[in-house]
PDB file of C-alpha atoms in Angstrom:
ATOM      1  CA  MET A   1       0.104  -0.087  -0.211  1.00 51.00           C
ATOM      2  CA  ARG A   2       2.740   2.384   0.781  1.00 51.00           C
ATOM      3  CA  LYS A   3       4.472   1.598  -2.581  1.00 49.00           C
ATOM      4  CA  LYS A   4       1.518   2.405  -4.244  1.00 50.00           C
ATOM      5  CA  ASN A   5       1.212   5.907  -2.449  1.00 50.00           C
ATOM      6  CA  ILE A   6       4.772   6.810  -3.394  1.00 51.00           C
ATOM      7  CA  ILE A   7       4.165   5.653  -7.028  1.00 51.00           C
ATOM      8  CA  PHE A   8       0.715   7.954  -7.097  1.00 50.00           C
ATOM      9  CA  SER A   9       2.759  10.918  -5.583  1.00 52.00           C
ATOM     10  CA  LEU A  10       5.391  10.768  -7.974  1.00 49.00           C
ATOM     11  CA  LEU A  11       3.071  10.239 -10.745  1.00 49.00           C
ATOM     12  CA  THR A  12       1.101  13.312  -9.591  1.00 52.00           C
ATOM     13  CA  LEU A  13       4.313  15.485  -9.297  1.00 48.00           C
ATOM     14  CA  LEU A  14       5.307  14.467 -12.661  1.00 48.00           C
ATOM     15  CA  LEU A  15       1.814  15.602 -14.127  1.00 48.00           C
ATOM     16  CA  VAL A  16       1.973  18.825 -12.457  1.00 43.00           C
ATOM     17  CA  SER A  17       5.598  19.297 -13.719  1.00 48.00           C
ATOM     18  CA  PHE A  18       4.156  18.755 -17.345  1.00 47.00           C
ATOM     19  CA  VAL A  19       1.208  21.275 -16.562  1.00 43.00           C
ATOM     20  CA  VAL A  20       3.567  24.017 -15.071  1.00 43.00           C
ATOM     21  CA  ALA A  21       6.014  23.438 -17.821  1.00 45.00           C
ATOM     22  CA  GLY A  22       3.417  23.568 -20.387  1.00 47.00           C
ATOM     23  CA  CYS A  23       1.763  26.980 -19.087  1.00 43.00           C
ATOM     24  CA  SER A  24       5.531  28.538 -18.684  1.00 40.00           C
ATOM     25  CA  SER A  25       6.248  27.361 -22.410  1.00 41.00           C
ATOM     26  CA  LYS A  26       2.712  29.084 -23.674  1.00 42.00           C
ATOM     27  CA  GLN A  27       3.404  32.419 -21.885  1.00 41.00           C
ATOM     28  CA  THR A  28       7.140  32.503 -23.210  1.00 43.00           C
ATOM     29  CA  SER A  29       5.949  31.797 -26.488  1.00 61.00           C
ATOM     30  CA  GLU A  30       2.834  34.397 -26.670  1.00 86.00           C
ATOM     31  CA  LYS A  31       3.834  37.343 -28.960  1.00 93.00           C
ATOM     32  CA  ILE A  32       3.499  40.949 -27.374  1.00 96.00           C
ATOM     33  CA  ALA A  33       0.651  42.764 -28.906  1.00 97.00           C
ATOM     34  CA  VAL A  34       1.877  46.332 -30.223  1.00 98.00           C
ATOM     35  CA  GLY A  35       0.590  49.303 -32.443  1.00 97.00           C
ATOM     36  CA  THR A  36       1.858  49.634 -36.396  1.00 98.00           C
ATOM     37  CA  PRO A  37       5.740  49.284 -36.546  1.00 98.00           C
ATOM     38  CA  THR A  38       7.448  52.040 -38.617  1.00 98.00           C
ATOM     39  CA  LEU A  39      10.638  50.705 -39.743  1.00 98.00           C
ATOM     40  CA  PHE A  40      13.648  53.115 -41.104  1.00 98.00           C
ATOM     41  CA  PHE A  41      16.295  51.548 -43.698  1.00 98.00           C
ATOM     42  CA  HIS A  42      19.428  53.538 -44.246  1.00 98.00           C
ATOM     43  CA  GLY A  43      21.474  53.967 -47.380  1.00 97.00           C
ATOM     44  CA  PHE A  44      24.620  52.394 -48.842  1.00 97.00           C
ATOM     45  CA  GLY A  45      27.547  52.698 -46.586  1.00 97.00           C
ATOM     46  CA  SER A  46      25.517  54.160 -43.988  1.00 97.00           C
ATOM     47  CA  ASN A  47      24.133  52.735 -40.408  1.00 97.00           C
ATOM     48  CA  TYR A  48      21.521  53.306 -38.449  1.00 97.00           C
ATOM     49  CA  HIS A  49      22.796  56.739 -37.075  1.00 97.00           C
ATOM     50  CA  ALA A  50      21.383  58.216 -40.179  1.00 96.00           C
ATOM     51  CA  GLU A  51      18.039  57.396 -38.855  1.00 97.00           C
ATOM     52  CA  GLU A  52      18.269  58.790 -35.583  1.00 97.00           C
ATOM     53  CA  GLN A  53      17.395  62.572 -35.830  1.00 97.00           C
ATOM     54  CA  MET A  54      14.226  61.515 -37.504  1.00 98.00           C
ATOM     55  CA  VAL A  55      13.446  59.150 -34.988  1.00 98.00           C
ATOM     56  CA  ASN A  56      14.147  61.298 -32.016  1.00 98.00           C
ATOM     57  CA  ALA A  57      11.891  64.194 -33.292  1.00 98.00           C
ATOM     58  CA  ALA A  58       9.233  61.626 -33.715  1.00 98.00           C
ATOM     59  CA  LYS A  59       9.833  61.117 -30.167  1.00 98.00           C
ATOM     60  CA  LYS A  60      10.038  64.714 -29.100  1.00 97.00           C
ATOM     61  CA  ALA A  61       6.544  65.153 -31.046  1.00 98.00           C
ATOM     62  CA  GLY A  62       5.070  62.644 -28.888  1.00 97.00           C
ATOM     63  CA  VAL A  63       4.439  60.058 -31.452  1.00 98.00           C
ATOM     64  CA  THR A  64       6.041  57.333 -29.561  1.00 97.00           C
ATOM     65  CA  LYS A  65       8.313  56.702 -26.419  1.00 93.00           C
ATOM     66  CA  LYS A  66      10.073  53.575 -27.763  1.00 96.00           C
ATOM     67  CA  SER A  67      12.386  52.560 -30.470  1.00 98.00           C
ATOM     68  CA  ILE A  68      14.644  49.442 -31.053  1.00 98.00           C
ATOM     69  CA  ILE A  69      17.424  48.641 -33.395  1.00 98.00           C
ATOM     70  CA  ALA A  70      17.299  45.913 -35.625  1.00 98.00           C
ATOM     71  CA  ASP A  71      20.885  44.576 -36.228  1.00 98.00           C
ATOM     72  CA  VAL A  72      21.308  42.745 -39.427  1.00 98.00           C
ATOM     73  CA  THR A  73      24.498  40.499 -39.778  1.00 98.00           C
ATOM     74  CA  PRO A  74      26.058  39.666 -43.234  1.00 98.00           C
ATOM     75  CA  LYS A  75      24.351  36.531 -43.208  1.00 98.00           C
ATOM     76  CA  ASN A  76      21.299  38.229 -42.619  1.00 98.00           C
ATOM     77  CA  LYS A  77      20.440  37.089 -39.056  1.00 98.00           C
ATOM     78  CA  VAL A  78      18.362  39.645 -37.254  1.00 98.00           C
ATOM     79  CA  ILE A  79      19.205  40.839 -33.557  1.00 98.00           C
ATOM     80  CA  LEU A  80      16.583  42.877 -31.993  1.00 98.00           C
ATOM     81  CA  LYS A  81      18.433  45.444 -29.617  1.00 98.00           C
ATOM     82  CA  GLY A  82      15.615  46.621 -27.077  1.00 98.00           C
ATOM     83  CA  LYS A  83      12.116  45.418 -26.360  1.00 97.00           C
ATOM     84  CA  PHE A  84       8.645  46.569 -26.977  1.00 98.00           C
ATOM     85  CA  SER A  85       6.072  46.476 -23.899  1.00 96.00           C
ATOM     86  CA  LYS A  86       2.355  45.280 -24.745  1.00 95.00           C
ATOM     87  CA  ASN A  87       0.205  47.855 -26.950  1.00 95.00           C
ATOM     88  CA  VAL A  88       3.025  50.152 -27.344  1.00 97.00           C
ATOM     89  CA  LYS A  89       2.175  53.084 -29.289  1.00 97.00           C
ATOM     90  CA  ASN A  90       3.718  53.758 -32.727  1.00 98.00           C
ATOM     91  CA  PRO A  91       6.851  51.669 -32.138  1.00 98.00           C
ATOM     92  CA  ILE A  92       9.994  52.266 -34.063  1.00 98.00           C
ATOM     93  CA  VAL A  93      12.374  49.974 -35.535  1.00 98.00           C
ATOM     94  CA  GLU A  94      15.991  51.354 -36.669  1.00 98.00           C
ATOM     95  CA  VAL A  95      17.562  48.826 -38.842  1.00 98.00           C
ATOM     96  CA  ASN A  96      21.266  48.712 -38.939  1.00 98.00           C
ATOM     97  CA  LEU A  97      23.028  46.702 -41.542  1.00 98.00           C
ATOM     98  CA  GLN A  98      26.374  45.225 -40.535  1.00 98.00           C
ATOM     99  CA  ASP A  99      27.513  44.842 -44.225  1.00 98.00           C
ATOM    100  CA  ASN A 100      26.234  48.205 -45.313  1.00 97.00           C
ATOM    101  CA  GLN A 101      27.212  47.780 -48.923  1.00 97.00           C
ATOM    102  CA  ASN A 102      25.311  45.086 -50.304  1.00 96.00           C
ATOM    103  CA  GLY A 103      21.527  45.718 -48.585  1.00 97.00           C
ATOM    104  CA  SER A 104      18.932  43.739 -50.277  1.00 98.00           C
ATOM    105  CA  SER A 105      15.158  43.124 -50.341  1.00 98.00           C
ATOM    106  CA  LYS A 106      16.072  39.985 -48.300  1.00 98.00           C
ATOM    107  CA  ASN A 107      17.233  42.197 -45.363  1.00 98.00           C
ATOM    108  CA  VAL A 108      13.764  43.824 -45.528  1.00 98.00           C
ATOM    109  CA  LEU A 109      11.968  40.414 -45.256  1.00 98.00           C
ATOM    110  CA  ALA A 110      14.322  39.169 -42.603  1.00 98.00           C
ATOM    111  CA  VAL A 111      14.033  42.180 -40.362  1.00 98.00           C
ATOM    112  CA  ILE A 112      10.057  42.090 -40.708  1.00 98.00           C
ATOM    113  CA  LYS A 113       9.779  38.222 -40.143  1.00 98.00           C
ATOM    114  CA  LYS A 114      12.052  38.671 -37.019  1.00 98.00           C
ATOM    115  CA  LEU A 115       9.400  41.131 -35.470  1.00 98.00           C
ATOM    116  CA  GLN A 116       6.605  38.990 -36.446  1.00 98.00           C
ATOM    117  CA  ALA A 117       8.380  36.256 -34.449  1.00 98.00           C
ATOM    118  CA  ASN A 118       8.303  38.150 -31.479  1.00 98.00           C
ATOM    119  CA  TYR A 119       5.301  40.831 -31.850  1.00 98.00           C
ATOM    120  CA  LYS A 120       1.574  40.741 -33.002  1.00 98.00           C
ATOM    121  CA  PHE A 121       0.825  43.457 -35.573  1.00 98.00           C
ATOM    122  CA  LYS A 122      -1.137  43.498 -38.705  1.00 97.00           C
ATOM    123  CA  LYS A 123       0.295  46.442 -40.440  1.00 98.00           C
ATOM    124  CA  ILE A 124       3.656  48.081 -40.958  1.00 98.00           C
ATOM    125  CA  ASN A 125       5.166  51.486 -41.952  1.00 98.00           C
ATOM    126  CA  LEU A 126       8.323  51.764 -44.237  1.00 98.00           C
ATOM    127  CA  VAL A 127      10.967  54.725 -44.313  1.00 98.00           C
ATOM    128  CA  GLY A 128      14.008  54.420 -46.629  1.00 98.00           C
ATOM    129  CA  HIS A 129      16.814  56.817 -47.180  1.00 98.00           C
ATOM    130  CA  SER A 130      18.899  56.381 -50.580  1.00 98.00           C
ATOM    131  CA  PHE A 131      19.424  52.772 -51.141  1.00 98.00           C
ATOM    132  CA  GLY A 132      17.169  52.029 -48.416  1.00 98.00           C
ATOM    133  CA  ASN A 133      14.510  52.802 -50.972  1.00 98.00           C
ATOM    134  CA  LEU A 134      15.353  50.450 -53.333  1.00 98.00           C
ATOM    135  CA  MET A 135      15.436  47.645 -50.930  1.00 98.00           C
ATOM    136  CA  ILE A 136      12.054  48.404 -49.715  1.00 98.00           C
ATOM    137  CA  ALA A 137      10.857  48.959 -53.388  1.00 98.00           C
ATOM    138  CA  ASN A 138      12.356  45.517 -54.158  1.00 98.00           C
ATOM    139  CA  TYR A 139      11.013  43.935 -51.122  1.00 98.00           C
ATOM    140  CA  ILE A 140       7.464  44.826 -52.374  1.00 98.00           C
ATOM    141  CA  ASN A 141       8.046  43.888 -55.804  1.00 98.00           C
ATOM    142  CA  GLU A 142       9.093  40.410 -54.532  1.00 98.00           C
ATOM    143  CA  ASN A 143       6.394  40.012 -51.787  1.00 98.00           C
ATOM    144  CA  TYR A 144       3.357  41.605 -52.571  1.00 98.00           C
ATOM    145  CA  ALA A 145       1.137  38.352 -52.881  1.00 97.00           C
ATOM    146  CA  ASP A 146       2.322  36.849 -49.486  1.00 98.00           C
ATOM    147  CA  LYS A 147      -0.273  36.863 -47.232  1.00 97.00           C
ATOM    148  CA  LYS A 148       1.904  36.071 -44.450  1.00 98.00           C
ATOM    149  CA  MET A 149       3.608  39.249 -44.391  1.00 98.00           C
ATOM    150  CA  PRO A 150       2.004  42.258 -42.698  1.00 98.00           C
ATOM    151  CA  VAL A 151      -0.062  45.067 -44.754  1.00 98.00           C
ATOM    152  CA  ILE A 152       2.260  47.914 -45.729  1.00 98.00           C
ATOM    153  CA  ASN A 153       0.425  51.022 -44.624  1.00 98.00           C
ATOM    154  CA  LYS A 154       2.514  53.849 -45.385  1.00 98.00           C
ATOM    155  CA  VAL A 155       5.620  54.204 -47.467  1.00 98.00           C
ATOM    156  CA  VAL A 156       8.356  57.302 -47.032  1.00 98.00           C
ATOM    157  CA  SER A 157      10.814  57.382 -49.717  1.00 98.00           C
ATOM    158  CA  ILE A 158      13.646  59.870 -49.329  1.00 98.00           C
ATOM    159  CA  ALA A 159      16.423  60.603 -51.936  1.00 98.00           C
ATOM    160  CA  GLY A 160      15.178  57.586 -53.885  1.00 98.00           C
ATOM    161  CA  HIS A 161      17.485  56.853 -56.775  1.00 98.00           C
ATOM    162  CA  TYR A 162      14.963  54.765 -58.592  1.00 98.00           C
ATOM    163  CA  ASN A 163      16.510  55.416 -62.238  1.00 98.00           C
ATOM    164  CA  GLY A 164      19.820  55.556 -61.292  1.00 97.00           C
ATOM    165  CA  TRP A 165      22.246  57.720 -59.016  1.00 96.00           C
ATOM    166  CA  LEU A 166      24.487  60.409 -60.414  1.00 95.00           C
ATOM    167  CA  GLY A 167      27.202  57.767 -60.806  1.00 94.00           C
ATOM    168  CA  GLU A 168      25.646  56.071 -63.439  1.00 94.00           C
ATOM    169  CA  ALA A 169      24.795  57.323 -67.198  1.00 95.00           C
ATOM    170  CA  VAL A 170      20.835  57.035 -66.995  1.00 96.00           C
ATOM    171  CA  GLY A 171      21.073  58.580 -63.512  1.00 96.00           C
ATOM    172  CA  ARG A 172      23.003  61.680 -64.718  1.00 95.00           C
ATOM    173  CA  SER A 173      21.236  62.077 -68.319  1.00 95.00           C
ATOM    174  CA  GLY A 174      17.769  60.677 -67.725  1.00 96.00           C
ATOM    175  CA  LYS A 175      14.727  63.107 -68.134  1.00 97.00           C
ATOM    176  CA  ILE A 176      10.985  62.871 -67.318  1.00 97.00           C
ATOM    177  CA  VAL A 177       9.101  62.619 -70.554  1.00 97.00           C
ATOM    178  CA  ASP A 178       5.983  62.769 -69.047  1.00 97.00           C
ATOM    179  CA  PRO A 179       5.164  64.551 -65.780  1.00 95.00           C
ATOM    180  CA  LYS A 180       1.892  63.108 -65.213  1.00 96.00           C
ATOM    181  CA  THR A 181       3.113  59.357 -65.188  1.00 97.00           C
ATOM    182  CA  GLY A 182       6.652  60.189 -64.423  1.00 98.00           C
ATOM    183  CA  LYS A 183       7.918  57.992 -67.663  1.00 98.00           C
ATOM    184  CA  PRO A 184      11.594  58.374 -67.974  1.00 98.00           C
ATOM    185  CA  ASP A 185      13.352  58.730 -71.397  1.00 97.00           C
ATOM    186  CA  LYS A 186      15.856  56.090 -70.353  1.00 97.00           C
ATOM    187  CA  PHE A 187      15.683  53.150 -68.161  1.00 98.00           C
ATOM    188  CA  ALA A 188      18.238  51.959 -65.780  1.00 97.00           C
ATOM    189  CA  PRO A 189      18.885  48.433 -64.991  1.00 97.00           C
ATOM    190  CA  GLY A 190      17.663  48.953 -61.318  1.00 97.00           C
ATOM    191  CA  PHE A 191      14.660  50.625 -62.806  1.00 98.00           C
ATOM    192  CA  LYS A 192      14.068  47.653 -65.219  1.00 98.00           C
ATOM    193  CA  GLN A 193      13.998  45.278 -62.381  1.00 98.00           C
ATOM    194  CA  LEU A 194      11.171  47.166 -60.397  1.00 98.00           C
ATOM    195  CA  LEU A 195       8.702  47.429 -63.626  1.00 98.00           C
ATOM    196  CA  GLY A 196       6.598  44.793 -62.324  1.00 98.00           C
ATOM    197  CA  LEU A 197       5.613  47.326 -59.591  1.00 98.00           C
ATOM    198  CA  ARG A 198       3.370  48.812 -62.286  1.00 98.00           C
ATOM    199  CA  LYS A 199       0.906  45.732 -62.658  1.00 98.00           C
ATOM    200  CA  HIS A 200       1.131  44.878 -58.650  1.00 97.00           C
ATOM    201  CA  TYR A 201       1.987  47.854 -56.622  1.00 98.00           C
ATOM    202  CA  PRO A 202      -0.662  47.455 -53.445  1.00 98.00           C
ATOM    203  CA  LYS A 203      -3.373  49.600 -53.662  1.00 98.00           C
ATOM    204  CA  GLN A 204      -3.797  50.332 -49.779  1.00 98.00           C
ATOM    205  CA  ILE A 205      -0.266  52.226 -49.437  1.00 98.00           C
ATOM    206  CA  LYS A 206      -0.006  55.553 -48.929  1.00 98.00           C
ATOM    207  CA  VAL A 207       3.177  57.134 -50.535  1.00 98.00           C
ATOM    208  CA  LEU A 208       5.106  60.075 -49.748  1.00 98.00           C
ATOM    209  CA  ASN A 209       8.370  60.776 -52.056  1.00 98.00           C
ATOM    210  CA  ILE A 210      10.595  63.528 -50.544  1.00 98.00           C
ATOM    211  CA  TYR A 211      13.709  64.466 -52.853  1.00 98.00           C
ATOM    212  CA  GLY A 212      15.901  67.260 -52.826  1.00 98.00           C
ATOM    213  CA  ASP A 213      17.040  69.922 -55.213  1.00 98.00           C
ATOM    214  CA  LYS A 214      20.131  72.185 -54.102  1.00 96.00           C
ATOM    215  CA  LYS A 215      19.442  75.047 -56.624  1.00 95.00           C
ATOM    216  CA  ASP A 216      22.841  75.119 -57.531  1.00 93.00           C
ATOM    217  CA  GLY A 217      22.312  73.914 -61.205  1.00 89.00           C
ATOM    218  CA  SER A 218      22.779  70.464 -60.457  1.00 87.00           C
ATOM    219  CA  LYS A 219      18.907  69.389 -60.536  1.00 94.00           C
ATOM    220  CA  GLY A 220      19.661  67.400 -57.697  1.00 97.00           C
ATOM    221  CA  ASP A 221      20.826  66.663 -54.345  1.00 97.00           C
ATOM    222  CA  GLY A 222      24.369  65.879 -55.267  1.00 96.00           C
ATOM    223  CA  SER A 223      24.245  62.196 -55.634  1.00 97.00           C
ATOM    224  CA  VAL A 224      20.490  61.862 -57.065  1.00 98.00           C
ATOM    225  CA  SER A 225      18.720  63.983 -59.575  1.00 98.00           C
ATOM    226  CA  VAL A 226      15.075  65.145 -58.944  1.00 98.00           C
ATOM    227  CA  ALA A 227      14.103  63.416 -62.064  1.00 98.00           C
ATOM    228  CA  SER A 228      15.451  59.837 -61.064  1.00 98.00           C
ATOM    229  CA  ALA A 229      13.510  60.380 -57.774  1.00 98.00           C
ATOM    230  CA  GLN A 230      10.464  61.526 -59.518  1.00 98.00           C
ATOM    231  CA  THR A 231      10.117  58.184 -61.496  1.00 98.00           C
ATOM    232  CA  TYR A 232       8.761  56.305 -58.333  1.00 98.00           C
ATOM    233  CA  ARG A 233       5.576  57.851 -59.674  1.00 98.00           C
ATOM    234  CA  TYR A 234       6.002  55.793 -62.750  1.00 98.00           C
ATOM    235  CA  LEU A 235       6.604  52.405 -61.017  1.00 98.00           C
ATOM    236  CA  ILE A 236       3.436  53.025 -58.576  1.00 98.00           C
ATOM    237  CA  ASN A 237       1.557  53.963 -61.689  1.00 98.00           C
ATOM    238  CA  ASN A 238      -1.479  55.449 -60.192  1.00 97.00           C
ATOM    239  CA  ARG A 239      -2.026  52.228 -57.869  1.00 98.00           C
ATOM    240  CA  ALA A 240      -1.234  53.556 -54.475  1.00 98.00           C
ATOM    241  CA  ARG A 241      -4.027  54.764 -52.370  1.00 98.00           C
ATOM    242  CA  SER A 242      -2.517  58.166 -52.355  1.00 98.00           C
ATOM    243  CA  TYR A 243       0.764  59.434 -53.838  1.00 98.00           C
ATOM    244  CA  GLN A 244       2.495  62.883 -52.997  1.00 98.00           C
ATOM    245  CA  GLU A 245       5.848  64.496 -53.865  1.00 98.00           C
ATOM    246  CA  VAL A 246       7.797  66.819 -51.689  1.00 98.00           C
ATOM    247  CA  GLU A 247      10.956  68.870 -52.873  1.00 98.00           C
ATOM    248  CA  ILE A 248      13.241  70.219 -50.275  1.00 98.00           C
ATOM    249  CA  THR A 249      15.552  73.034 -51.606  1.00 98.00           C
ATOM    250  CA  GLY A 250      18.710  74.875 -50.558  1.00 96.00           C
ATOM    251  CA  LYS A 251      21.911  73.656 -48.886  1.00 95.00           C
ATOM    252  CA  MET A 252      20.076  71.133 -46.669  1.00 97.00           C
ATOM    253  CA  ALA A 253      18.492  69.508 -49.585  1.00 98.00           C
ATOM    254  CA  GLN A 254      21.767  67.908 -49.857  1.00 98.00           C
ATOM    255  CA  HIS A 255      21.579  64.173 -50.105  1.00 97.00           C
ATOM    256  CA  SER A 256      23.000  63.169 -46.681  1.00 97.00           C
ATOM    257  CA  LYS A 257      21.549  66.209 -44.994  1.00 97.00           C
ATOM    258  CA  LEU A 258      17.970  65.308 -45.980  1.00 98.00           C
ATOM    259  CA  HIS A 259      17.924  62.780 -43.322  1.00 98.00           C
ATOM    260  CA  GLU A 260      19.423  65.473 -40.851  1.00 97.00           C
ATOM    261  CA  ASN A 261      16.860  68.167 -42.069  1.00 98.00           C
ATOM    262  CA  LYS A 262      13.968  69.421 -39.567  1.00 97.00           C
ATOM    263  CA  GLU A 263      11.784  70.394 -42.720  1.00 98.00           C
ATOM    264  CA  VAL A 264      11.869  66.675 -43.570  1.00 98.00           C
ATOM    265  CA  ASP A 265      11.462  65.669 -40.114  1.00 98.00           C
ATOM    266  CA  LYS A 266       8.159  67.783 -39.733  1.00 98.00           C
ATOM    267  CA  ILE A 267       6.672  66.538 -43.123  1.00 98.00           C
ATOM    268  CA  LEU A 268       7.546  62.734 -42.068  1.00 98.00           C
ATOM    269  CA  ILE A 269       5.970  63.010 -38.674  1.00 98.00           C
ATOM    270  CA  LYS A 270       2.695  64.381 -40.291  1.00 98.00           C
ATOM    271  CA  PHE A 271       2.390  62.161 -42.712  1.00 98.00           C
ATOM    272  CA  LEU A 272       2.951  59.006 -40.902  1.00 98.00           C
ATOM    273  CA  TRP A 273       1.235  59.775 -37.769  1.00 98.00           C
ATOM    274  CA  GLY A 274      -0.550  62.997 -38.332  1.00 97.00           C
ATOM    275  CA  LYS A 275       1.241  65.205 -35.735  1.00 92.00           C
TER     276      LYS A 275
END
């Protein structure tokens, strides 16, 4: 009888252990619900520091109190530095590419999937500067039909060289032949790669296209021509829910100064969060 009691007690303890372990596992694996995340992608040869002024301006405007860094290794492994609390309002993710000369749409996909693995959300906003815009555009072009990915709510393009930068022949000489459609007279290789967007750019996305003109006769920001930036309109092909362009002028319209520009901060914050 005593032996049976001991066996019964051991079985009971074992059962309780399994139940507790199961509950603990469920709690640790449960995703935290957050507001719509906004992801910032920097340009070629840069890092997340290029995103800091815009992010800090958003915090100062009362948009959010929390941002984290998504550090992407050369092997496309994403390490999240920092955590979001439950139901955090307008969370911001500053993406940092360790290999900042070989960014791609795969990096965008990896960051979003990492966020999905840890947090619960239905929509995202995407902000790019320079080459970060091509990463975003290619991500959209390649993943527009994937129902497992979050819905893209808004896209902000800053200094996007969709039809080449000034270091490329087309980027230097290309012109817009039809201002209503944004159609260029020549197509750069990277631009041709994005032409599929004309057929399947998601219709729910609101787009803000910001570019610079230093007004020094260069008709651009020193790295990207106004014409190249404006060709984003052609790729979107009137499919987006809304599309607007904003030209920044003067010394602070220089390519790298656009993400350090208070005027840009205000425009971006109003567009994304209505502040």
